[in-house]
């Protein structure tokens, strides 16, 4: 999946570098996108989530960092012509307290006005009471919970036999014995994680963009379930994507990925695009594919030594790109 993400980065960089910049957008785009980073925070200064305002109230509870009510000002309502969804991914009920907080805050900060459908993907079943509470928190927007996989076996059974053997080696046990809490990691990989976390990344990187439940939407705004809004949004990120004809907006770059996360990327990019992707740069708010520095600089030790990648807790995407032939 990481190879696919980096190939996507390569294509996005190609698109960005090929697109002319209108005079009205002469200001470097990164300056214009800078407010995105302040819209959400993966952790608040006191180490815990702020108290969310009560639904329908103009006043926040004591200690809240979000000073906004449903009737306060903010970004204009979303354009009805563009179908967009707000999406979260959780493993199961243990993530509900954090998700409820994140959902409540983003509702008050933005979605009470935008009224974008909320789609929550969950591996494990949520009770009817839990789903009802989420829907009340998301109101006036519509919310749906989509169950993905109750067991790791329902995910792993669909993999080719050689990949299943690789998973068994990484997890140190047979496919039938792997649980959501089984910690896996290939030899030489310093990053080891439980299967539920590994699958979350697999889903978000590979399966999310073309999931049948999202077929009715043109755009997707994805947030982590522990990303908490700290102030009202004074602009609409989805509308920004549309107005500026962008493909993807992200809130974290660069993250340095070591060889275990980008293994094979250069070979894949060379096969598909005819040039190896050596690294990714950020220039004027756009990704730029570096295809000339392979064998130089900090990533020169081996073919798969590493490169800079996108990371973060917040992303906005034009889904038509991911439905295209390249993806």
PDB file of C-alpha atoms in Angstrom:
ATOM      1  CA  UNK A   1       0.000   0.000   0.000  1.00  0.00           C
ATOM      2  CA  UNK A   2       2.840   2.425   0.717  1.00  0.00           C
ATOM      3  CA  UNK A   3       4.176   1.915  -2.785  1.00  0.00           C
ATOM      4  CA  UNK A   4       0.742   2.814  -4.122  1.00  0.00           C
ATOM      5  CA  UNK A   5       0.591   5.963  -1.983  1.00  0.00           C
ATOM      6  CA  UNK A   6       3.983   7.142  -3.200  1.00  0.00           C
ATOM      7  CA  UNK A   7       3.026   6.470  -6.818  1.00  0.00           C
ATOM      8  CA  UNK A   8      -0.072   8.574  -6.133  1.00  0.00           C
ATOM      9  CA  UNK A   9       2.222  11.296  -4.750  1.00  0.00           C
ATOM     10  CA  UNK A  10       4.257  11.067  -7.957  1.00  0.00           C
ATOM     11  CA  UNK A  11       1.164  11.529 -10.125  1.00  0.00           C
ATOM     12  CA  UNK A  12      -0.180  14.338  -7.938  1.00  0.00           C
ATOM     13  CA  UNK A  13       3.186  16.060  -8.225  1.00  0.00           C
ATOM     14  CA  UNK A  14       3.038  15.695 -12.004  1.00  0.00           C
ATOM     15  CA  UNK A  15      -0.449  17.201 -12.075  1.00  0.00           C
ATOM     16  CA  UNK A  16       0.553  20.055  -9.791  1.00  0.00           C
ATOM     17  CA  UNK A  17       3.707  20.940 -11.713  1.00  0.00           C
ATOM     18  CA  UNK A  18       1.864  20.841 -15.044  1.00  0.00           C
ATOM     19  CA  UNK A  19      -1.007  23.093 -13.959  1.00  0.00           C
ATOM     20  CA  UNK A  20      -0.544  26.840 -14.612  1.00  0.00           C
ATOM     21  CA  UNK A  21      -0.984  29.173 -11.660  1.00  0.00           C
ATOM     22  CA  UNK A  22      -3.555  31.937 -12.321  1.00  0.00           C
ATOM     23  CA  UNK A  23      -2.470  35.475 -11.539  1.00  0.00           C
ATOM     24  CA  UNK A  24      -5.114  35.685  -8.823  1.00  0.00           C
ATOM     25  CA  UNK A  25      -3.384  32.778  -7.063  1.00  0.00           C
ATOM     26  CA  UNK A  26       0.106  34.231  -7.294  1.00  0.00           C
ATOM     27  CA  UNK A  27       0.508  34.038  -3.514  1.00  0.00           C
ATOM     28  CA  UNK A  28       2.257  30.721  -2.753  1.00  0.00           C
ATOM     29  CA  UNK A  29      -0.436  28.151  -2.140  1.00  0.00           C
ATOM     30  CA  UNK A  30       1.173  26.899   1.050  1.00  0.00           C
ATOM     31  CA  UNK A  31       0.524  30.306   2.601  1.00  0.00           C
ATOM     32  CA  UNK A  32      -3.121  30.041   1.623  1.00  0.00           C
ATOM     33  CA  UNK A  33      -3.433  26.490   2.936  1.00  0.00           C
ATOM     34  CA  UNK A  34      -1.602  27.220   6.189  1.00  0.00           C
ATOM     35  CA  UNK A  35      -4.882  27.692   8.147  1.00  0.00           C
ATOM     36  CA  UNK A  36      -5.683  24.005   7.541  1.00  0.00           C
ATOM     37  CA  UNK A  37      -3.102  22.962  10.091  1.00  0.00           C
ATOM     38  CA  UNK A  38      -4.813  25.025  12.782  1.00  0.00           C
ATOM     39  CA  UNK A  39      -8.316  23.715  12.119  1.00  0.00           C
ATOM     40  CA  UNK A  40      -7.644  20.434  13.875  1.00  0.00           C
ATOM     41  CA  UNK A  41      -5.217  19.194  16.504  1.00  0.00           C
ATOM     42  CA  UNK A  42      -4.360  15.566  17.157  1.00  0.00           C
ATOM     43  CA  UNK A  43      -3.712  16.397  20.814  1.00  0.00           C
ATOM     44  CA  UNK A  44      -4.683  19.424  22.859  1.00  0.00           C
ATOM     45  CA  UNK A  45      -2.211  21.265  25.131  1.00  0.00           C
ATOM     46  CA  UNK A  46      -3.553  19.724  28.324  1.00  0.00           C
ATOM     47  CA  UNK A  47      -3.200  16.233  26.892  1.00  0.00           C
ATOM     48  CA  UNK A  48      -6.929  15.582  26.593  1.00  0.00           C
ATOM     49  CA  UNK A  49      -9.929  16.630  24.520  1.00  0.00           C
ATOM     50  CA  UNK A  50     -11.729  19.881  25.158  1.00  0.00           C
ATOM     51  CA  UNK A  51     -15.273  19.760  26.470  1.00  0.00           C
ATOM     52  CA  UNK A  52     -17.609  19.937  23.512  1.00  0.00           C
ATOM     53  CA  UNK A  53     -20.421  22.529  23.537  1.00  0.00           C
ATOM     54  CA  UNK A  54     -23.904  21.235  24.195  1.00  0.00           C
ATOM     55  CA  UNK A  55     -25.840  20.704  20.984  1.00  0.00           C
ATOM     56  CA  UNK A  56     -27.830  23.774  20.010  1.00  0.00           C
ATOM     57  CA  UNK A  57     -26.136  26.051  22.521  1.00  0.00           C
ATOM     58  CA  UNK A  58     -24.273  29.284  21.812  1.00  0.00           C
ATOM     59  CA  UNK A  59     -22.102  28.832  24.880  1.00  0.00           C
ATOM     60  CA  UNK A  60     -19.414  26.284  25.545  1.00  0.00           C
ATOM     61  CA  UNK A  61     -18.818  24.425  28.755  1.00  0.00           C
ATOM     62  CA  UNK A  62     -16.006  25.543  31.018  1.00  0.00           C
ATOM     63  CA  UNK A  63     -12.581  24.694  29.652  1.00  0.00           C
ATOM     64  CA  UNK A  64     -13.643  24.309  26.038  1.00  0.00           C
ATOM     65  CA  UNK A  65     -11.192  25.436  23.373  1.00  0.00           C
ATOM     66  CA  UNK A  66     -13.970  25.746  20.799  1.00  0.00           C
ATOM     67  CA  UNK A  67     -15.758  29.046  21.338  1.00  0.00           C
ATOM     68  CA  UNK A  68     -18.599  28.562  18.880  1.00  0.00           C
ATOM     69  CA  UNK A  69     -22.276  27.665  18.852  1.00  0.00           C
ATOM     70  CA  UNK A  70     -24.556  26.476  16.103  1.00  0.00           C
ATOM     71  CA  UNK A  71     -25.761  30.016  15.385  1.00  0.00           C
ATOM     72  CA  UNK A  72     -22.313  31.627  15.268  1.00  0.00           C
ATOM     73  CA  UNK A  73     -20.668  32.892  12.090  1.00  0.00           C
ATOM     74  CA  UNK A  74     -18.253  30.857  10.029  1.00  0.00           C
ATOM     75  CA  UNK A  75     -17.735  29.493   6.572  1.00  0.00           C
ATOM     76  CA  UNK A  76     -20.603  29.840   4.116  1.00  0.00           C
ATOM     77  CA  UNK A  77     -22.838  26.837   3.623  1.00  0.00           C
ATOM     78  CA  UNK A  78     -21.516  24.175   1.267  1.00  0.00           C
ATOM     79  CA  UNK A  79     -22.364  24.243  -2.412  1.00  0.00           C
ATOM     80  CA  UNK A  80     -25.230  21.854  -3.106  1.00  0.00           C
ATOM     81  CA  UNK A  81     -23.746  20.966  -6.506  1.00  0.00           C
ATOM     82  CA  UNK A  82     -20.823  19.051  -4.985  1.00  0.00           C
ATOM     83  CA  UNK A  83     -21.494  15.823  -3.128  1.00  0.00           C
ATOM     84  CA  UNK A  84     -18.986  15.388  -0.308  1.00  0.00           C
ATOM     85  CA  UNK A  85     -18.807  13.177   2.772  1.00  0.00           C
ATOM     86  CA  UNK A  86     -17.094  13.579   6.138  1.00  0.00           C
ATOM     87  CA  UNK A  87     -15.460  10.268   7.025  1.00  0.00           C
ATOM     88  CA  UNK A  88     -14.002   8.626  10.148  1.00  0.00           C
ATOM     89  CA  UNK A  89     -12.466   5.160  10.583  1.00  0.00           C
ATOM     90  CA  UNK A  90     -12.471   3.367  13.951  1.00  0.00           C
ATOM     91  CA  UNK A  91     -11.783  -0.178  15.056  1.00  0.00           C
ATOM     92  CA  UNK A  92     -14.626  -0.616  17.514  1.00  0.00           C
ATOM     93  CA  UNK A  93     -16.451   0.611  20.647  1.00  0.00           C
ATOM     94  CA  UNK A  94     -13.229   1.473  22.504  1.00  0.00           C
ATOM     95  CA  UNK A  95     -12.753   4.419  20.137  1.00  0.00           C
ATOM     96  CA  UNK A  96     -16.240   5.856  20.716  1.00  0.00           C
ATOM     97  CA  UNK A  97     -15.361   8.437  23.436  1.00  0.00           C
ATOM     98  CA  UNK A  98     -12.727  10.013  21.206  1.00  0.00           C
ATOM     99  CA  UNK A  99     -14.920   9.799  18.104  1.00  0.00           C
ATOM    100  CA  UNK A 100     -17.875  11.395  19.906  1.00  0.00           C
ATOM    101  CA  UNK A 101     -15.664  14.298  20.955  1.00  0.00           C
ATOM    102  CA  UNK A 102     -14.174  14.760  17.480  1.00  0.00           C
ATOM    103  CA  UNK A 103     -17.591  14.521  15.836  1.00  0.00           C
ATOM    104  CA  UNK A 104     -19.205  16.951  18.256  1.00  0.00           C
ATOM    105  CA  UNK A 105     -16.444  19.521  17.770  1.00  0.00           C
ATOM    106  CA  UNK A 106     -16.396  19.343  13.967  1.00  0.00           C
ATOM    107  CA  UNK A 107     -20.196  19.573  13.922  1.00  0.00           C
ATOM    108  CA  UNK A 108     -20.101  22.819  15.874  1.00  0.00           C
ATOM    109  CA  UNK A 109     -17.062  24.152  14.027  1.00  0.00           C
ATOM    110  CA  UNK A 110     -18.292  23.431  10.508  1.00  0.00           C
ATOM    111  CA  UNK A 111     -20.642  20.595   9.656  1.00  0.00           C
ATOM    112  CA  UNK A 112     -23.787  21.971  11.284  1.00  0.00           C
ATOM    113  CA  UNK A 113     -23.675  24.502   8.450  1.00  0.00           C
ATOM    114  CA  UNK A 114     -22.206  22.346   5.689  1.00  0.00           C
ATOM    115  CA  UNK A 115     -24.465  19.379   6.578  1.00  0.00           C
ATOM    116  CA  UNK A 116     -22.262  16.871   4.805  1.00  0.00           C
ATOM    117  CA  UNK A 117     -23.139  13.225   5.307  1.00  0.00           C
ATOM    118  CA  UNK A 118     -20.967  11.560   7.947  1.00  0.00           C
ATOM    119  CA  UNK A 119     -19.733   8.024   7.218  1.00  0.00           C
ATOM    120  CA  UNK A 120     -18.110   6.056  10.040  1.00  0.00           C
ATOM    121  CA  UNK A 121     -16.298   2.871   9.015  1.00  0.00           C
ATOM    122  CA  UNK A 122     -15.895   0.390  11.890  1.00  0.00           C
ATOM    123  CA  UNK A 123     -14.385  -3.081  12.047  1.00  0.00           C
ATOM    124  CA  UNK A 124     -16.498  -4.239  14.977  1.00  0.00           C
ATOM    125  CA  UNK A 125     -20.243  -3.988  15.480  1.00  0.00           C
ATOM    126  CA  UNK A 126     -21.556  -0.957  17.342  1.00  0.00           C
ATOM    127  CA  UNK A 127     -24.740  -1.263  19.377  1.00  0.00           C
ATOM    128  CA  UNK A 128     -27.933   0.438  18.257  1.00  0.00           C
ATOM    129  CA  UNK A 129     -27.582   2.800  21.229  1.00  0.00           C
ATOM    130  CA  UNK A 130     -24.052   3.758  20.160  1.00  0.00           C
ATOM    131  CA  UNK A 131     -25.166   4.462  16.592  1.00  0.00           C
ATOM    132  CA  UNK A 132     -28.099   6.520  17.870  1.00  0.00           C
ATOM    133  CA  UNK A 133     -25.764   8.604  20.052  1.00  0.00           C
ATOM    134  CA  UNK A 134     -23.460   9.243  17.096  1.00  0.00           C
ATOM    135  CA  UNK A 135     -26.401  10.321  14.937  1.00  0.00           C
ATOM    136  CA  UNK A 136     -27.585  12.735  17.614  1.00  0.00           C
ATOM    137  CA  UNK A 137     -24.096  14.206  17.849  1.00  0.00           C
ATOM    138  CA  UNK A 138     -23.815  14.632  14.066  1.00  0.00           C
ATOM    139  CA  UNK A 139     -27.241  16.284  13.693  1.00  0.00           C
ATOM    140  CA  UNK A 140     -28.408  18.089  11.635  1.00  0.00           C
ATOM    141  CA  UNK A 141     -26.164  16.102   9.252  1.00  0.00           C
ATOM    142  CA  UNK A 142     -26.981  12.503   8.382  1.00  0.00           C
ATOM    143  CA  UNK A 143     -24.703   9.762   9.796  1.00  0.00           C
ATOM    144  CA  UNK A 144     -24.238   6.134   8.786  1.00  0.00           C
ATOM    145  CA  UNK A 145     -22.031   3.432  10.321  1.00  0.00           C
ATOM    146  CA  UNK A 146     -20.561   0.927   7.849  1.00  0.00           C
ATOM    147  CA  UNK A 147     -19.271  -2.349   9.280  1.00  0.00           C
ATOM    148  CA  UNK A 148     -16.130  -3.628   7.582  1.00  0.00           C
ATOM    149  CA  UNK A 149     -14.722  -6.840   9.073  1.00  0.00           C
ATOM    150  CA  UNK A 150     -15.486  -8.562  12.360  1.00  0.00           C
ATOM    151  CA  UNK A 151     -12.315 -10.680  12.214  1.00  0.00           C
ATOM    152  CA  UNK A 152      -8.845 -10.321  10.658  1.00  0.00           C
ATOM    153  CA  UNK A 153      -9.467 -13.561   8.777  1.00  0.00           C
ATOM    154  CA  UNK A 154     -12.202 -11.911   6.704  1.00  0.00           C
ATOM    155  CA  UNK A 155      -9.574  -9.395   5.565  1.00  0.00           C
ATOM    156  CA  UNK A 156      -6.621 -11.746   5.117  1.00  0.00           C
ATOM    157  CA  UNK A 157      -8.543 -14.519   3.344  1.00  0.00           C
ATOM    158  CA  UNK A 158      -8.847 -12.327   0.261  1.00  0.00           C
ATOM    159  CA  UNK A 159      -5.078 -11.927  -0.133  1.00  0.00           C
ATOM    160  CA  UNK A 160      -3.066 -14.058  -2.587  1.00  0.00           C
ATOM    161  CA  UNK A 161      -1.444 -17.170  -1.118  1.00  0.00           C
ATOM    162  CA  UNK A 162       2.098 -15.772  -1.295  1.00  0.00           C
ATOM    163  CA  UNK A 163       0.998 -12.611   0.520  1.00  0.00           C
ATOM    164  CA  UNK A 164      -0.746 -14.677   3.197  1.00  0.00           C
ATOM    165  CA  UNK A 165       2.522 -16.546   3.793  1.00  0.00           C
ATOM    166  CA  UNK A 166       4.304 -13.219   4.150  1.00  0.00           C
ATOM    167  CA  UNK A 167       1.694 -12.084   6.695  1.00  0.00           C
ATOM    168  CA  UNK A 168       2.100 -15.317   8.665  1.00  0.00           C
ATOM    169  CA  UNK A 169       5.869 -14.811   8.786  1.00  0.00           C
ATOM    170  CA  UNK A 170       5.458 -11.200   9.927  1.00  0.00           C
ATOM    171  CA  UNK A 171       2.933 -12.145  12.626  1.00  0.00           C
ATOM    172  CA  UNK A 172       4.703 -15.333  13.709  1.00  0.00           C
ATOM    173  CA  UNK A 173       1.573 -17.468  13.501  1.00  0.00           C
ATOM    174  CA  UNK A 174      -0.920 -18.985  11.068  1.00  0.00           C
ATOM    175  CA  UNK A 175      -3.649 -16.831   9.502  1.00  0.00           C
ATOM    176  CA  UNK A 176      -6.275 -18.711  11.533  1.00  0.00           C
ATOM    177  CA  UNK A 177      -4.592 -17.642  14.799  1.00  0.00           C
ATOM    178  CA  UNK A 178      -4.174 -13.934  14.040  1.00  0.00           C
ATOM    179  CA  UNK A 179      -6.334 -11.664  16.178  1.00  0.00           C
ATOM    180  CA  UNK A 180      -6.876  -7.923  16.030  1.00  0.00           C
ATOM    181  CA  UNK A 181      -4.362  -7.513  18.877  1.00  0.00           C
ATOM    182  CA  UNK A 182      -1.667  -9.707  17.272  1.00  0.00           C
ATOM    183  CA  UNK A 183       1.489  -7.608  16.852  1.00  0.00           C
ATOM    184  CA  UNK A 184       3.135  -8.026  13.446  1.00  0.00           C
ATOM    185  CA  UNK A 185       6.258  -6.746  11.730  1.00  0.00           C
ATOM    186  CA  UNK A 186       8.621  -8.107   9.105  1.00  0.00           C
ATOM    187  CA  UNK A 187      12.244  -8.919   9.909  1.00  0.00           C
ATOM    188  CA  UNK A 188      14.353  -5.784   9.814  1.00  0.00           C
ATOM    189  CA  UNK A 189      11.302  -3.570  10.245  1.00  0.00           C
ATOM    190  CA  UNK A 190      11.561  -1.458  13.387  1.00  0.00           C
ATOM    191  CA  UNK A 191       7.860  -0.627  13.167  1.00  0.00           C
ATOM    192  CA  UNK A 192       5.652  -3.336  14.649  1.00  0.00           C
ATOM    193  CA  UNK A 193       1.969  -2.812  15.371  1.00  0.00           C
ATOM    194  CA  UNK A 194      -1.221  -4.737  16.208  1.00  0.00           C
ATOM    195  CA  UNK A 195      -3.276  -6.009  13.293  1.00  0.00           C
ATOM    196  CA  UNK A 196      -6.142  -3.569  13.976  1.00  0.00           C
ATOM    197  CA  UNK A 197      -3.776  -0.613  13.449  1.00  0.00           C
ATOM    198  CA  UNK A 198      -2.164  -2.200  10.392  1.00  0.00           C
ATOM    199  CA  UNK A 199      -5.564  -2.808   8.820  1.00  0.00           C
ATOM    200  CA  UNK A 200      -6.661   0.769   9.542  1.00  0.00           C
ATOM    201  CA  UNK A 201      -3.726   1.981   7.447  1.00  0.00           C
ATOM    202  CA  UNK A 202      -4.375  -0.592   4.715  1.00  0.00           C
ATOM    203  CA  UNK A 203      -8.005   0.504   4.524  1.00  0.00           C
ATOM    204  CA  UNK A 204      -7.216   4.221   4.421  1.00  0.00           C
ATOM    205  CA  UNK A 205      -4.445   3.817   1.836  1.00  0.00           C
ATOM    206  CA  UNK A 206      -5.882   1.179  -0.491  1.00  0.00           C
ATOM    207  CA  UNK A 207      -9.572   0.469   0.041  1.00  0.00           C
ATOM    208  CA  UNK A 208     -11.171   3.709   1.223  1.00  0.00           C
ATOM    209  CA  UNK A 209     -11.095   5.686  -2.013  1.00  0.00           C
ATOM    210  CA  UNK A 210     -13.090   3.212  -4.091  1.00  0.00           C
ATOM    211  CA  UNK A 211     -15.325   1.792  -1.359  1.00  0.00           C
ATOM    212  CA  UNK A 212     -18.857   1.239  -2.754  1.00  0.00           C
ATOM    213  CA  UNK A 213     -20.417   3.264   0.072  1.00  0.00           C
ATOM    214  CA  UNK A 214     -18.654   6.386  -1.221  1.00  0.00           C
ATOM    215  CA  UNK A 215     -19.762   5.933  -4.842  1.00  0.00           C
ATOM    216  CA  UNK A 216     -22.385   8.687  -4.562  1.00  0.00           C
ATOM    217  CA  UNK A 217     -19.838  11.317  -3.467  1.00  0.00           C
ATOM    218  CA  UNK A 218     -17.468  13.443  -5.525  1.00  0.00           C
ATOM    219  CA  UNK A 219     -15.258  14.586  -2.643  1.00  0.00           C
ATOM    220  CA  UNK A 220     -14.122  13.213   0.704  1.00  0.00           C
ATOM    221  CA  UNK A 221     -13.039  14.996   3.877  1.00  0.00           C
ATOM    222  CA  UNK A 222     -11.365  12.473   6.186  1.00  0.00           C
ATOM    223  CA  UNK A 223     -10.446  13.139   9.818  1.00  0.00           C
ATOM    224  CA  UNK A 224      -8.881  10.946  12.474  1.00  0.00           C
ATOM    225  CA  UNK A 225     -11.178  10.017  15.339  1.00  0.00           C
ATOM    226  CA  UNK A 226      -8.789  11.783  17.732  1.00  0.00           C
ATOM    227  CA  UNK A 227      -8.455  15.012  15.722  1.00  0.00           C
ATOM    228  CA  UNK A 228     -10.213  17.764  17.678  1.00  0.00           C
ATOM    229  CA  UNK A 229     -11.277  21.104  16.193  1.00  0.00           C
ATOM    230  CA  UNK A 230      -9.993  24.039  18.228  1.00  0.00           C
ATOM    231  CA  UNK A 231     -11.896  26.900  16.565  1.00  0.00           C
ATOM    232  CA  UNK A 232     -14.679  27.584  14.060  1.00  0.00           C
ATOM    233  CA  UNK A 233     -13.757  27.056  10.426  1.00  0.00           C
ATOM    234  CA  UNK A 234     -13.873  30.340   8.527  1.00  0.00           C
ATOM    235  CA  UNK A 235     -13.596  28.600   5.162  1.00  0.00           C
ATOM    236  CA  UNK A 236     -14.732  25.328   3.645  1.00  0.00           C
ATOM    237  CA  UNK A 237     -11.802  22.998   2.753  1.00  0.00           C
ATOM    238  CA  UNK A 238     -13.898  21.046   0.242  1.00  0.00           C
ATOM    239  CA  UNK A 239     -14.999  24.232  -1.513  1.00  0.00           C
ATOM    240  CA  UNK A 240     -11.356  25.357  -1.596  1.00  0.00           C
ATOM    241  CA  UNK A 241     -10.457  22.112  -3.346  1.00  0.00           C
ATOM    242  CA  UNK A 242     -13.227  22.690  -5.893  1.00  0.00           C
ATOM    243  CA  UNK A 243     -12.609  26.394  -6.487  1.00  0.00           C
ATOM    244  CA  UNK A 244      -8.865  25.924  -7.057  1.00  0.00           C
ATOM    245  CA  UNK A 245      -9.211  22.720  -9.056  1.00  0.00           C
ATOM    246  CA  UNK A 246      -7.028  20.774  -6.639  1.00  0.00           C
ATOM    247  CA  UNK A 247      -6.839  17.008  -6.303  1.00  0.00           C
ATOM    248  CA  UNK A 248      -5.720  16.565  -2.713  1.00  0.00           C
ATOM    249  CA  UNK A 249      -5.225  18.675   0.430  1.00  0.00           C
ATOM    250  CA  UNK A 250      -3.161  17.391   3.344  1.00  0.00           C
ATOM    251  CA  UNK A 251      -2.023  18.785   6.696  1.00  0.00           C
ATOM    252  CA  UNK A 252       1.332  17.094   7.262  1.00  0.00           C
ATOM    253  CA  UNK A 253       4.564  17.142   5.231  1.00  0.00           C
ATOM    254  CA  UNK A 254       7.250  15.977   5.383  1.00  0.00           C
ATOM    255  CA  UNK A 255       7.255  12.757   7.307  1.00  0.00           C
ATOM    256  CA  UNK A 256      10.381  10.700   6.710  1.00  0.00           C
ATOM    257  CA  UNK A 257       9.471   7.095   5.872  1.00  0.00           C
ATOM    258  CA  UNK A 258      12.203   4.501   6.259  1.00  0.00           C
ATOM    259  CA  UNK A 259      12.858   1.620   3.911  1.00  0.00           C
ATOM    260  CA  UNK A 260      10.182  -0.655   5.388  1.00  0.00           C
ATOM    261  CA  UNK A 261       7.464   1.833   4.404  1.00  0.00           C
ATOM    262  CA  UNK A 262       8.637   2.696   0.890  1.00  0.00           C
ATOM    263  CA  UNK A 263      10.179  -0.598  -0.187  1.00  0.00           C
ATOM    264  CA  UNK A 264       9.732  -1.104  -3.925  1.00  0.00           C
ATOM    265  CA  UNK A 265       8.450   2.405  -4.651  1.00  0.00           C
ATOM    266  CA  UNK A 266      11.259   3.311  -7.034  1.00  0.00           C
ATOM    267  CA  UNK A 267      10.834   0.112  -9.026  1.00  0.00           C
ATOM    268  CA  UNK A 268       7.054   0.608  -9.237  1.00  0.00           C
ATOM    269  CA  UNK A 269       7.335   4.250 -10.315  1.00  0.00           C
ATOM    270  CA  UNK A 270       9.982   3.377 -12.919  1.00  0.00           C
ATOM    271  CA  UNK A 271       7.741   0.662 -14.359  1.00  0.00           C
ATOM    272  CA  UNK A 272       4.606   2.843 -14.495  1.00  0.00           C
ATOM    273  CA  UNK A 273       6.019   6.287 -15.301  1.00  0.00           C
ATOM    274  CA  UNK A 274       9.353   5.440 -16.902  1.00  0.00           C
ATOM    275  CA  UNK A 275      11.307   7.269 -14.183  1.00  0.00           C
ATOM    276  CA  UNK A 276      12.190   6.290 -10.635  1.00  0.00           C
ATOM    277  CA  UNK A 277      10.752   8.399  -7.819  1.00  0.00           C
ATOM    278  CA  UNK A 278      13.774   9.383  -5.710  1.00  0.00           C
ATOM    279  CA  UNK A 279      12.014  11.680  -3.255  1.00  0.00           C
ATOM    280  CA  UNK A 280       9.115  14.142  -2.920  1.00  0.00           C
ATOM    281  CA  UNK A 281       9.536  17.891  -2.403  1.00  0.00           C
ATOM    282  CA  UNK A 282       7.077  20.650  -1.515  1.00  0.00           C
ATOM    283  CA  UNK A 283       7.347  23.823  -3.584  1.00  0.00           C
ATOM    284  CA  UNK A 284       4.841  26.669  -3.480  1.00  0.00           C
ATOM    285  CA  UNK A 285       2.258  24.491  -1.779  1.00  0.00           C
ATOM    286  CA  UNK A 286       2.447  21.740  -4.413  1.00  0.00           C
ATOM    287  CA  UNK A 287       4.140  18.349  -4.335  1.00  0.00           C
ATOM    288  CA  UNK A 288       7.038  17.955  -6.765  1.00  0.00           C
ATOM    289  CA  UNK A 289       8.414  14.601  -7.827  1.00  0.00           C
ATOM    290  CA  UNK A 290      12.203  14.357  -7.507  1.00  0.00           C
ATOM    291  CA  UNK A 291      13.389  11.945 -10.198  1.00  0.00           C
ATOM    292  CA  UNK A 292      17.041  13.017 -10.374  1.00  0.00           C
ATOM    293  CA  UNK A 293      18.609  12.589  -6.921  1.00  0.00           C
ATOM    294  CA  UNK A 294      18.545   8.786  -6.579  1.00  0.00           C
ATOM    295  CA  UNK A 295      21.902   7.722  -5.171  1.00  0.00           C
ATOM    296  CA  UNK A 296      22.496  11.106  -3.529  1.00  0.00           C
ATOM    297  CA  UNK A 297      21.749  12.753  -0.194  1.00  0.00           C
ATOM    298  CA  UNK A 298      20.217  11.190   2.943  1.00  0.00           C
ATOM    299  CA  UNK A 299      18.394   8.431   1.033  1.00  0.00           C
ATOM    300  CA  UNK A 300      21.406   7.142  -0.887  1.00  0.00           C
ATOM    301  CA  UNK A 301      22.377   4.086   1.171  1.00  0.00           C
ATOM    302  CA  UNK A 302      20.185   1.678  -0.756  1.00  0.00           C
ATOM    303  CA  UNK A 303      17.546   1.606  -3.447  1.00  0.00           C
ATOM    304  CA  UNK A 304      14.770   1.544  -0.848  1.00  0.00           C
ATOM    305  CA  UNK A 305      16.370   3.593   1.911  1.00  0.00           C
ATOM    306  CA  UNK A 306      13.547   6.102   2.414  1.00  0.00           C
ATOM    307  CA  UNK A 307      11.848   9.284   1.259  1.00  0.00           C
ATOM    308  CA  UNK A 308       9.634  12.101   2.463  1.00  0.00           C
ATOM    309  CA  UNK A 309       5.915  11.364   2.537  1.00  0.00           C
ATOM    310  CA  UNK A 310       2.561  12.932   3.412  1.00  0.00           C
ATOM    311  CA  UNK A 311       1.187  12.236   6.882  1.00  0.00           C
ATOM    312  CA  UNK A 312      -1.431  13.743   9.132  1.00  0.00           C
ATOM    313  CA  UNK A 313      -4.891  13.524  10.640  1.00  0.00           C
ATOM    314  CA  UNK A 314      -6.832  15.491   8.030  1.00  0.00           C
ATOM    315  CA  UNK A 315      -7.172  15.129   4.262  1.00  0.00           C
ATOM    316  CA  UNK A 316      -9.514  16.321   1.523  1.00  0.00           C
ATOM    317  CA  UNK A 317      -9.647  14.518  -1.817  1.00  0.00           C
ATOM    318  CA  UNK A 318     -11.253  14.627  -5.240  1.00  0.00           C
ATOM    319  CA  UNK A 319     -12.475  11.037  -5.596  1.00  0.00           C
ATOM    320  CA  UNK A 320     -12.464  11.007  -9.407  1.00  0.00           C
ATOM    321  CA  UNK A 321      -8.650  10.791  -9.292  1.00  0.00           C
ATOM    322  CA  UNK A 322      -8.759   7.584  -7.260  1.00  0.00           C
ATOM    323  CA  UNK A 323     -11.435   6.131  -9.536  1.00  0.00           C
ATOM    324  CA  UNK A 324      -9.186   6.629 -12.547  1.00  0.00           C
ATOM    325  CA  UNK A 325      -6.957   4.170 -14.358  1.00  0.00           C
ATOM    326  CA  UNK A 326      -3.708   5.229 -12.665  1.00  0.00           C
ATOM    327  CA  UNK A 327      -4.916   4.366  -9.154  1.00  0.00           C
TER     328      UNK A 327
END
